[in-house]
Coordinates of C-alpha atoms and ligand atoms in Angstrom, one line a residue:
X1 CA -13.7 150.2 12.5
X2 CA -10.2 151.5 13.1
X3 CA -7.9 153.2 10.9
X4 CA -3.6 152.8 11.8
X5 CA -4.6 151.4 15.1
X6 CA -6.6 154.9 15.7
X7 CA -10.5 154.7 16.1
X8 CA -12.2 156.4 13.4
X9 CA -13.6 160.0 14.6
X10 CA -17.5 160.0 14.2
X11 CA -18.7 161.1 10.8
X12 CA -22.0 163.5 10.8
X13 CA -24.0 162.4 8.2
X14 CA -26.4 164.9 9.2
X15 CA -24.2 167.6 8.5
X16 CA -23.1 166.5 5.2
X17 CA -26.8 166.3 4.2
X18 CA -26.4 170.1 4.0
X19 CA -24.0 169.9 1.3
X20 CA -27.0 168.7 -1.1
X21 CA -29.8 170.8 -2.2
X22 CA -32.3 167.8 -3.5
X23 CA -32.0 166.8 -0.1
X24 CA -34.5 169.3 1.2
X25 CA -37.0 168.2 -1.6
X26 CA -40.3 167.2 -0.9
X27 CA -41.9 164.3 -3.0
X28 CA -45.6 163.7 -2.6
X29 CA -45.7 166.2 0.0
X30 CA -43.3 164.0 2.0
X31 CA -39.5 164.8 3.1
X32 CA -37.3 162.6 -0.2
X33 CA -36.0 159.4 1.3
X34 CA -33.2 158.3 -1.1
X35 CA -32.5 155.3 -1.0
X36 CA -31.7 154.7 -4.9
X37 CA -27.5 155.0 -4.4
X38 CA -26.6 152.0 -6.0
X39 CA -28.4 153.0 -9.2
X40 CA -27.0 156.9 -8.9
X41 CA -25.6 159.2 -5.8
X42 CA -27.0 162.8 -5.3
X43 CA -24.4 165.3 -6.1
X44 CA -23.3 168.1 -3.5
X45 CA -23.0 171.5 -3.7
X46 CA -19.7 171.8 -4.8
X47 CA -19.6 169.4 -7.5
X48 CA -23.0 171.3 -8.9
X49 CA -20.6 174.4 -8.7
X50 CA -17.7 172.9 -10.5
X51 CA -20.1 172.3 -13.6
X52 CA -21.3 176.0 -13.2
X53 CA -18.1 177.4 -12.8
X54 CA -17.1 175.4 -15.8
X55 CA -18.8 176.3 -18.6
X56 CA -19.3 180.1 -17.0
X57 CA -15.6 180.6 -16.7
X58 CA -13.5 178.3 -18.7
X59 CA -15.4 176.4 -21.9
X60 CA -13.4 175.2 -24.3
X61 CA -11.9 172.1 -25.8
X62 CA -9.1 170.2 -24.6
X63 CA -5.8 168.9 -25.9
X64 CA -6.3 170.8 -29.2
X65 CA -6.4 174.7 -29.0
X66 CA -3.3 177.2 -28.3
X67 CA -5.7 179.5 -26.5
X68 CA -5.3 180.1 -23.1
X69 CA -9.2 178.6 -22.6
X70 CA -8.2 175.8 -24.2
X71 CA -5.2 175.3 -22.3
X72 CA -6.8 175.9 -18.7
X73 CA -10.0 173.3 -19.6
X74 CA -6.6 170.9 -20.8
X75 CA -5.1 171.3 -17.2
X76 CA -8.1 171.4 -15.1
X77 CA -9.1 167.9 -17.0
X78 CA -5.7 166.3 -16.7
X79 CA -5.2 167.3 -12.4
X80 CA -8.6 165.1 -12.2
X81 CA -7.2 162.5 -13.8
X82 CA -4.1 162.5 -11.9
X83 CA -6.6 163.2 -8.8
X84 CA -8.6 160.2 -10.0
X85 CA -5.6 158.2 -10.1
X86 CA -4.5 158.8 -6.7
X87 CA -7.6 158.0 -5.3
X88 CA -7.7 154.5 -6.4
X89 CA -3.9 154.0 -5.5
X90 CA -2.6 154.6 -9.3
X91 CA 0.6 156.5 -9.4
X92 CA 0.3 156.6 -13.5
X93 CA -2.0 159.3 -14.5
X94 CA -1.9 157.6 -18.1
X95 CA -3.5 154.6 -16.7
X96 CA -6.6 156.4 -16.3
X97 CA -9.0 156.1 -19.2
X98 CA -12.3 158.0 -18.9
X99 CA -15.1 156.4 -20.4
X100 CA -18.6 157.0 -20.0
X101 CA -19.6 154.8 -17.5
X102 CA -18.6 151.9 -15.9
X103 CA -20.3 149.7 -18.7
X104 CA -18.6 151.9 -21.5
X105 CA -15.0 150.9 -19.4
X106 CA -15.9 146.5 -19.0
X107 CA -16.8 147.2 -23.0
X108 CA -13.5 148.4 -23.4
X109 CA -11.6 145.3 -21.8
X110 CA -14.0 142.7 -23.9
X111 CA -13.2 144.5 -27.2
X112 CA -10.2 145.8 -26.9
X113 CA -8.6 142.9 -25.1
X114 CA -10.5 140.2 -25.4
X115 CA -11.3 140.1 -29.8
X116 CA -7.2 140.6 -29.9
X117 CA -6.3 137.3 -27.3
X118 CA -9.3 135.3 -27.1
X119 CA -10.0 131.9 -29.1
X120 CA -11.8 128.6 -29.3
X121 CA -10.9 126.5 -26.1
X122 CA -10.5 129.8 -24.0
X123 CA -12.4 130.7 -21.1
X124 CA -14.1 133.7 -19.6
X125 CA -15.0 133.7 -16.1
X126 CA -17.8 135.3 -14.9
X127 CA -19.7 134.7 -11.7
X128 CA -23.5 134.7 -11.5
X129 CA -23.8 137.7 -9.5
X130 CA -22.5 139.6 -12.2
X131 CA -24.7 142.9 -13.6
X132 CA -25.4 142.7 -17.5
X133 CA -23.0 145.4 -18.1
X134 CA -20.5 142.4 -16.7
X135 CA -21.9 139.5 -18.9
X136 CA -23.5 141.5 -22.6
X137 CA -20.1 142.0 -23.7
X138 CA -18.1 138.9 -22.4
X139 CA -21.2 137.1 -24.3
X140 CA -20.6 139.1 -27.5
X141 CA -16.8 138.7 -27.6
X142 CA -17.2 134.9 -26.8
X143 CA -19.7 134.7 -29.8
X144 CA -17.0 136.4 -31.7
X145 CA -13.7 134.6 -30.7
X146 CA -15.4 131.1 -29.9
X147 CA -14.3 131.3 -26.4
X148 CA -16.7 129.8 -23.2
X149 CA -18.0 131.3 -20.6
X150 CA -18.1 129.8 -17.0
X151 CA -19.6 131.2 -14.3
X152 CA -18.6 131.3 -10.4
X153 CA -21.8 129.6 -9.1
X154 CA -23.1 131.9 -5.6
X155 CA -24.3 129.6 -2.0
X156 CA -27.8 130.4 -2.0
X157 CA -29.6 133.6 -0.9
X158 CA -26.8 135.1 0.7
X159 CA -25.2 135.4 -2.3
X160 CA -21.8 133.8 -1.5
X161 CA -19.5 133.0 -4.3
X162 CA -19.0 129.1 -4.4
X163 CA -15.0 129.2 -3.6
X164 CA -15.2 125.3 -3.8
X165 CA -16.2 125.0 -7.5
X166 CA -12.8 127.1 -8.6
X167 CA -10.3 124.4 -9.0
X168 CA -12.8 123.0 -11.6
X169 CA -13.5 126.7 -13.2
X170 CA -10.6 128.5 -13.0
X171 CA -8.2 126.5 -15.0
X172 CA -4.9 126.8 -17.3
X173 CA -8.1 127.1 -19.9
X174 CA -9.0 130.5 -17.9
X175 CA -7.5 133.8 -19.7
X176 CA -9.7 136.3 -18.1
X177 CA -12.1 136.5 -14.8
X178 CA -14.1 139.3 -14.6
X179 CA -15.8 139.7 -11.1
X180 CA -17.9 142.2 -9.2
X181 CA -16.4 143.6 -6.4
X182 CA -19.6 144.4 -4.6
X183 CA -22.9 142.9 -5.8
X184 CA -25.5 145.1 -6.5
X185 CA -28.4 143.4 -6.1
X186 CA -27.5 141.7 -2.9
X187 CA -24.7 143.1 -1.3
X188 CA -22.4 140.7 -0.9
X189 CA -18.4 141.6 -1.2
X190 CA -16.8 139.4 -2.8
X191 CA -13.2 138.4 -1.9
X192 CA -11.4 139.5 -5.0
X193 CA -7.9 139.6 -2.6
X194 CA -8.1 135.7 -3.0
X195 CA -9.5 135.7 -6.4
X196 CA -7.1 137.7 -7.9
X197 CA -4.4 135.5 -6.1
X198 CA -6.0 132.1 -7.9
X199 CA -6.6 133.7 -10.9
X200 CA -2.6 134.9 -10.8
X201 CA -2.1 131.4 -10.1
X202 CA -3.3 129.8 -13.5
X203 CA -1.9 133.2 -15.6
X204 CA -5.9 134.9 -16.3
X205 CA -6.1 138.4 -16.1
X206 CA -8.2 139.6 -13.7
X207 CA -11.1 142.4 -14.6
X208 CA -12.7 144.3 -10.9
X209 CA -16.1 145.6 -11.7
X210 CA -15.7 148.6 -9.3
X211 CA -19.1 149.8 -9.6
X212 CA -20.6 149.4 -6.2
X213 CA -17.2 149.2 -4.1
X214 CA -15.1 152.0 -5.4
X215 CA -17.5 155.1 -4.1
X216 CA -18.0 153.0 -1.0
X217 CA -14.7 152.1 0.8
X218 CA -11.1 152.1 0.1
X219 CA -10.0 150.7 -3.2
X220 CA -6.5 150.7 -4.0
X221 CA -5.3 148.7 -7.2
X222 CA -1.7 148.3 -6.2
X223 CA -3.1 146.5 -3.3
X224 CA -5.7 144.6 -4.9
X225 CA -3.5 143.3 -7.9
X226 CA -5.7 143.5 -10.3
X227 CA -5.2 144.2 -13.7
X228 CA -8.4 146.2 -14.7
X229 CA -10.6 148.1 -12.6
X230 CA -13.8 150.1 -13.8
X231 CA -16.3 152.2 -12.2
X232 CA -18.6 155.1 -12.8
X233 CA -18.4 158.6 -11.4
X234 CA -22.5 158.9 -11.0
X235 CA -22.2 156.2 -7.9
X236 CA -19.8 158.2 -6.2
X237 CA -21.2 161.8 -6.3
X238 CA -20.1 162.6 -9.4
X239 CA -22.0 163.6 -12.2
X240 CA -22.8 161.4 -15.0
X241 CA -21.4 160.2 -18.1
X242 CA -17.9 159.5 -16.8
X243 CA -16.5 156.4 -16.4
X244 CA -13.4 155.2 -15.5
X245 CA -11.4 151.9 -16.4
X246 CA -8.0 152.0 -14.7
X247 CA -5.7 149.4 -16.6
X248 CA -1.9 148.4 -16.2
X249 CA 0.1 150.0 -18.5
X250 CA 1.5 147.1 -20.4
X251 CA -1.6 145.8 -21.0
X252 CA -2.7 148.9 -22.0
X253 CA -0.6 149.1 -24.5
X254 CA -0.7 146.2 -26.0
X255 CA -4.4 146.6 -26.8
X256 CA -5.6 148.2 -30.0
X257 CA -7.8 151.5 -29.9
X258 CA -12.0 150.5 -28.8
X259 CA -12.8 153.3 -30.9
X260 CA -11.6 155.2 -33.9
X261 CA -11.8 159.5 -34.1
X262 CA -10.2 162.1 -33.2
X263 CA -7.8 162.6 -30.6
X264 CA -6.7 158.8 -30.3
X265 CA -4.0 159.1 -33.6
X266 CA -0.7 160.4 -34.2
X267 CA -0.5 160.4 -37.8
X268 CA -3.3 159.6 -40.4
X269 CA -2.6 158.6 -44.3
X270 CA -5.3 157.6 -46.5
X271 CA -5.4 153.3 -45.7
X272 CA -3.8 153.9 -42.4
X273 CA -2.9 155.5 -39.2
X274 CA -1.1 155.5 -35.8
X275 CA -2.0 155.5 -32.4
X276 CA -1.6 158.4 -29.8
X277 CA -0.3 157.2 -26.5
X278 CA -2.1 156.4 -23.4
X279 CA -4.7 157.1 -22.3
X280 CA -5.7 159.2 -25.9
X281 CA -5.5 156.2 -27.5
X282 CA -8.4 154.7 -26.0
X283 CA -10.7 158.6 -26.1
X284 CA -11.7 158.9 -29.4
X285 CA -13.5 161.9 -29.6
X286 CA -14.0 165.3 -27.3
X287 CA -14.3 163.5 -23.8
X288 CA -16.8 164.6 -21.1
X289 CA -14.8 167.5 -19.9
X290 CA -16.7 168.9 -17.3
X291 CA -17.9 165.5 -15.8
X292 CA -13.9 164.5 -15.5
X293 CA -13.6 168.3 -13.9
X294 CA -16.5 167.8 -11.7
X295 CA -15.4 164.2 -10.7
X296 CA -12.4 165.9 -8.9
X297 CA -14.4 167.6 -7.2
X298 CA -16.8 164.7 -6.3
X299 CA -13.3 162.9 -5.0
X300 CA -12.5 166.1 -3.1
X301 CA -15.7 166.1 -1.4
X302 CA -15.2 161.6 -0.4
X303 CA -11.3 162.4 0.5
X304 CA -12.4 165.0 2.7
X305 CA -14.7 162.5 5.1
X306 CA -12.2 159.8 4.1
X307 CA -13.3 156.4 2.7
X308 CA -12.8 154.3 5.5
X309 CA -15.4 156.6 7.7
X310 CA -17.8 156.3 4.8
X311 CA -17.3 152.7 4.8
X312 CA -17.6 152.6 8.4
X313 CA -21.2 154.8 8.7
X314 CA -22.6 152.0 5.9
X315 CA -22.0 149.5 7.6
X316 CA -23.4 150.7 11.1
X317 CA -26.7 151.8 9.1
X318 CA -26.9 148.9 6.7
X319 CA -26.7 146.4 10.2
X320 CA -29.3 148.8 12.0
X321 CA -31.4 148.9 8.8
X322 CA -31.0 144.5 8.3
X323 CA -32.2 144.4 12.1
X324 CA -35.1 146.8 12.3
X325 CA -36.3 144.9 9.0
X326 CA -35.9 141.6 10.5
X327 CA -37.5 143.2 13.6
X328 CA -40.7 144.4 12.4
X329 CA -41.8 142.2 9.5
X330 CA -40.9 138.6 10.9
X331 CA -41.9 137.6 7.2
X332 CA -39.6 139.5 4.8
X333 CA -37.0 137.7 3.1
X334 CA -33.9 139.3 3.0
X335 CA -31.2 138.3 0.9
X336 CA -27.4 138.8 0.9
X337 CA -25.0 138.4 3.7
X338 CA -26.4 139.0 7.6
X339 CA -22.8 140.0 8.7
X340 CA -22.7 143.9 7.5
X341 CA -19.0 143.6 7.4
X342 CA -19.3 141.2 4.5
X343 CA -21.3 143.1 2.7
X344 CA -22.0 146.6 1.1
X345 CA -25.0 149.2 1.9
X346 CA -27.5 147.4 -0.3
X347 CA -30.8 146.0 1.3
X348 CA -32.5 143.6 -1.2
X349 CA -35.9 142.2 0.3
X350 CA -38.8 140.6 -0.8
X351 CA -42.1 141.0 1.7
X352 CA -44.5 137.9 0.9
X353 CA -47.1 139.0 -0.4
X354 CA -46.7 142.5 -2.0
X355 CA -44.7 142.5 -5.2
X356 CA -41.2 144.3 -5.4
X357 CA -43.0 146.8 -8.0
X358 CA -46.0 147.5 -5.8
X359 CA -43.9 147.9 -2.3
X360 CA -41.8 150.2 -4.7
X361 CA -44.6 152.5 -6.2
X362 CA -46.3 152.9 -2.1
X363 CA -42.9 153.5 -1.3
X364 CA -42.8 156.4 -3.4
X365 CA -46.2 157.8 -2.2
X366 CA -44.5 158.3 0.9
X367 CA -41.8 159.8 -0.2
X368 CA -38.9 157.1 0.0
X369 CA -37.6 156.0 -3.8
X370 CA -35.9 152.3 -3.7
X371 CA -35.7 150.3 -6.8
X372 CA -37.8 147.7 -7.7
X373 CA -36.9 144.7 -9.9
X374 CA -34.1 142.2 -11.7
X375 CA -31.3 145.4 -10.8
X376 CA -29.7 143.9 -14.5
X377 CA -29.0 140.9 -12.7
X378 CA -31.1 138.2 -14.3
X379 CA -28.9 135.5 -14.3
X380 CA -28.8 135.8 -10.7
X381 CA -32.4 136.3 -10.6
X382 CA -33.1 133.2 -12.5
X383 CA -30.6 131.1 -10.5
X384 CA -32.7 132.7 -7.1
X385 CA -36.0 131.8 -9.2
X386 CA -37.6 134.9 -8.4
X387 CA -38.8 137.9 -10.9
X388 CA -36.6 140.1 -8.4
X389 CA -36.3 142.3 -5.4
X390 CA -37.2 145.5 -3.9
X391 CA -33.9 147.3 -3.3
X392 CA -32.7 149.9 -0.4
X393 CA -29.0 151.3 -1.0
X394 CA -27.3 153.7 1.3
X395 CA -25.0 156.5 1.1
X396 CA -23.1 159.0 2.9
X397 CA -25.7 160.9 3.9
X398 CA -28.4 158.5 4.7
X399 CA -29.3 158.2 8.6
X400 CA -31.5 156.0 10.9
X401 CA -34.1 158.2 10.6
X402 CA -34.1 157.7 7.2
X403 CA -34.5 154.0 7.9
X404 CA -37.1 154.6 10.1
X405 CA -38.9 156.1 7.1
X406 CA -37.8 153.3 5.4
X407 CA -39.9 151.1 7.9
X408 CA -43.3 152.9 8.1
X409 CA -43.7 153.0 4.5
X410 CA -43.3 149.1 4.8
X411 CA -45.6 149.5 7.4
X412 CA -48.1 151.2 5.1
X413 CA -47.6 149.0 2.1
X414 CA -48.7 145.8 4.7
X415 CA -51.4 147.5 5.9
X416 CA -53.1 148.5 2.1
X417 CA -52.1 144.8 0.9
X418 CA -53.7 143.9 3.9
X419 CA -50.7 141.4 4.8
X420 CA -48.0 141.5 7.6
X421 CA -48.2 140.7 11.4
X422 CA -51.0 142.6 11.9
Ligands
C6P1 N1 -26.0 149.4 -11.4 C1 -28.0 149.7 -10.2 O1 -29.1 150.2 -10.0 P1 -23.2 152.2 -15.4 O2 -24.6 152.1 -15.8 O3 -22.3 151.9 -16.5 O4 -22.8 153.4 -14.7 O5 -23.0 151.0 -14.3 C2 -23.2 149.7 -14.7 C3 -23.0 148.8 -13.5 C4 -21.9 147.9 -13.5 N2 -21.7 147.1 -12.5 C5 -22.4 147.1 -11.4 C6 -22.0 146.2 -10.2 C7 -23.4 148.0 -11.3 O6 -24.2 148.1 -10.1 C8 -23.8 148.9 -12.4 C9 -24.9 149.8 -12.3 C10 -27.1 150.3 -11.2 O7 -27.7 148.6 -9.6 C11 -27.8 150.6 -12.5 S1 -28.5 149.2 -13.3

């Protein structure tokens, strides 16, 4: 991969693996294999310190107190915002809203947005790679506005979206799609670029579910031309309970609060009340203060390697991984795209035979953690007709001998299932 014309310099994820204490854990006597990133990233050093320093040095609560404490925990909040902002191309700190999570941020969209426009013979378009936290609250604001939902049917295993079935789905009748960038159960990227462009075509709004894309290449939402994007700061070595939905301003403002509390007002009377501007409006509440301090330094720690060189050692690790797999268990099904360039670090497999649960649980014994299961993907699930997958997902700091590790505790599920090539 090449950056300006300019190949990228090599990226050591062996030396970064320094920067993480649980790194050097053992589990079951054996060196920890973590390969559980796309349900949460380990946190390094400095973003464990930024908590520490935190509450040792400057607890207090923000946006409220005259004190100099206050004041300080106010600033140091609001430079990670605007930090957070830059990082995913947003030159308007105010467009930043932290949440709690990605699903606290798509929540925010079908509440806030979607109770306000929606009604009967509207349409919300999902795909059906989408993760719960993507469908739950599309389905409950459908049930309350009497809007539809369609979804974006996917190719087969590979988990391709079905671009011939949008003239018929994406429609005048279309006022919002809601898509995941990167599926986290299978992989595949999808291409929002040309989404976003149809979408714009037929006047929907277009929501990014940034959950597994935005800690793992660039993602810039001037570029992309979306009008939401949301994604959580645990995926991206931050700690959790912070979310983030970036939103365009006019939007923004046109929506009423999610929630009601503190902080989110101007002025209060007994029957009514006025909104504060953005992004208060939309935190009611003391925020998560030192999760939106610590995410800074989280982003810090990515800017530092740079995005497109964590993007870049995925890739090379995810194609080594898909080939060793394919190499040494001639049965394993593996789904999602074969072409690592159209797809994220996400391994989902299936080895006739052993069930996802079981290969996850001998996994374990030897020291690697995967996830096992429907990944909160069970309409994709149902339309694959299986119960679900076991699931390797990469990081930053993950290396081929990691994958090797990877392989032998395949090797030793096989061999106590007593199924495989041998
Ligand atoms: N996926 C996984 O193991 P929260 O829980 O709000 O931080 O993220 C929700 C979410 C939304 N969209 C996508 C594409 C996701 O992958 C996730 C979280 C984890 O795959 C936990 S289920």
């Amino acid at each position: 991969m090449k950056t300006n014309g300019q190949p990228l310099s090599p990226f050591d994820p062996a030396r970064a693996r320094l920067d993480f204490p649980i790194l050097s854990r053992k589990i079951n006597g054996k060196p920890l294999v973590y390969l559980d990133n796309a349900a949460t990233t380990q946190k390094p050093m400095s973003v464990i310190m930024s908590m520490t320093a935190y509450y040792e040095r400057t607890n207090a609560n923000v946006h409220r107190g005259v004190h100099t404490l206050s004041q300080e925990a106010t600033s140091l909040m609001e430079e990670s915002r605007a930090r957070v902002g830059r990082f995913i191309g947003a030159d308007d700190p105010a467009t930043v809203i932290f949440t709690r999570n990605a699903t606290e941020a798509i929540n925010l969209v079908a509440f806030a947005w979607g109770r306000r426009h929606l009604k009967p013979g509207d349409e919300i378009l999902l795909t059906e790679l989408e993760h719960h936290s993507n469908v739950i609250p599309w389905q409950m604001v459908a049930r309350d506005t009497g809007a539809a939902l369609r979804y974006i049917p996917i190719t087969g295993r590979d988990g391709f979206l079905d671009m011939d079935s949008l003239p018929k789905l994406l429609t005048g009748r279309t006022k919002i799609l809601s898509v995941t960038h990167a599926s986290n159960a299978l992989g595949t990227i999808n291409p929002v670029d040309e989404l976003i462009r149809r979408a714009r075509a037929v006047g929907a709004l277009v929501v990014v579910d940034g959950a597994q894309s935005v800690p793992h290449m660039p993602v810039d939402v001037k570029k992309l031309g979306c009008d939401f994007l949301a994604f959580s700061a645990h995926k991206m070595l931050g700690p959790t309970g912070l979310g983030v939905l970036w939103g365009r301003r006019s939007l923004l403002e046109s929506m009423d609060p999610f929630m009601g509390g503190g902080d989110m007002i101007k002025e209060v009377w007994t029957d009514h009340a006025t909104w504060n501007d953005l992004p208060y409006k939309f935190e009611a509440g003391t925020p998560n203060i030192t999760g939106a301090i610590a995410f800074g330094a989280a982003i810090d720690y990515l800017e530092r390697i740079g995005m497109d060189r964590v993007r870049a050692h995925e890739m090379e690790l995810t194609g080594y991984a898909l080939q060793r797999l394919k190499d040494r268990f001639p049965g394993i099904i593996l789904y999602g795209p074969s072409d690592p360039a159209k797809r994220g670090g996400v391994v989902s497999f299936d080895l006739p035979g052993i069930h996802a649960h079981d290969v996850g649980t001998i996994l374990d014994r030897e020291g690697v953690a995967i996830r096992a299961g429907h990944h909160c993907c069970q309409v994709l699930m149902r339309k694959l007709d299986i119960p679900g997958t076991a699931r390797a997902s990469f990081y930053l700091y993950n290396t081929r001998e990691e994958v090797e590790a990877l392989v032998r505790a395949m090797e030793e599920a096989e061999r106590l299932f007593g199924v495989g090539i041998r």
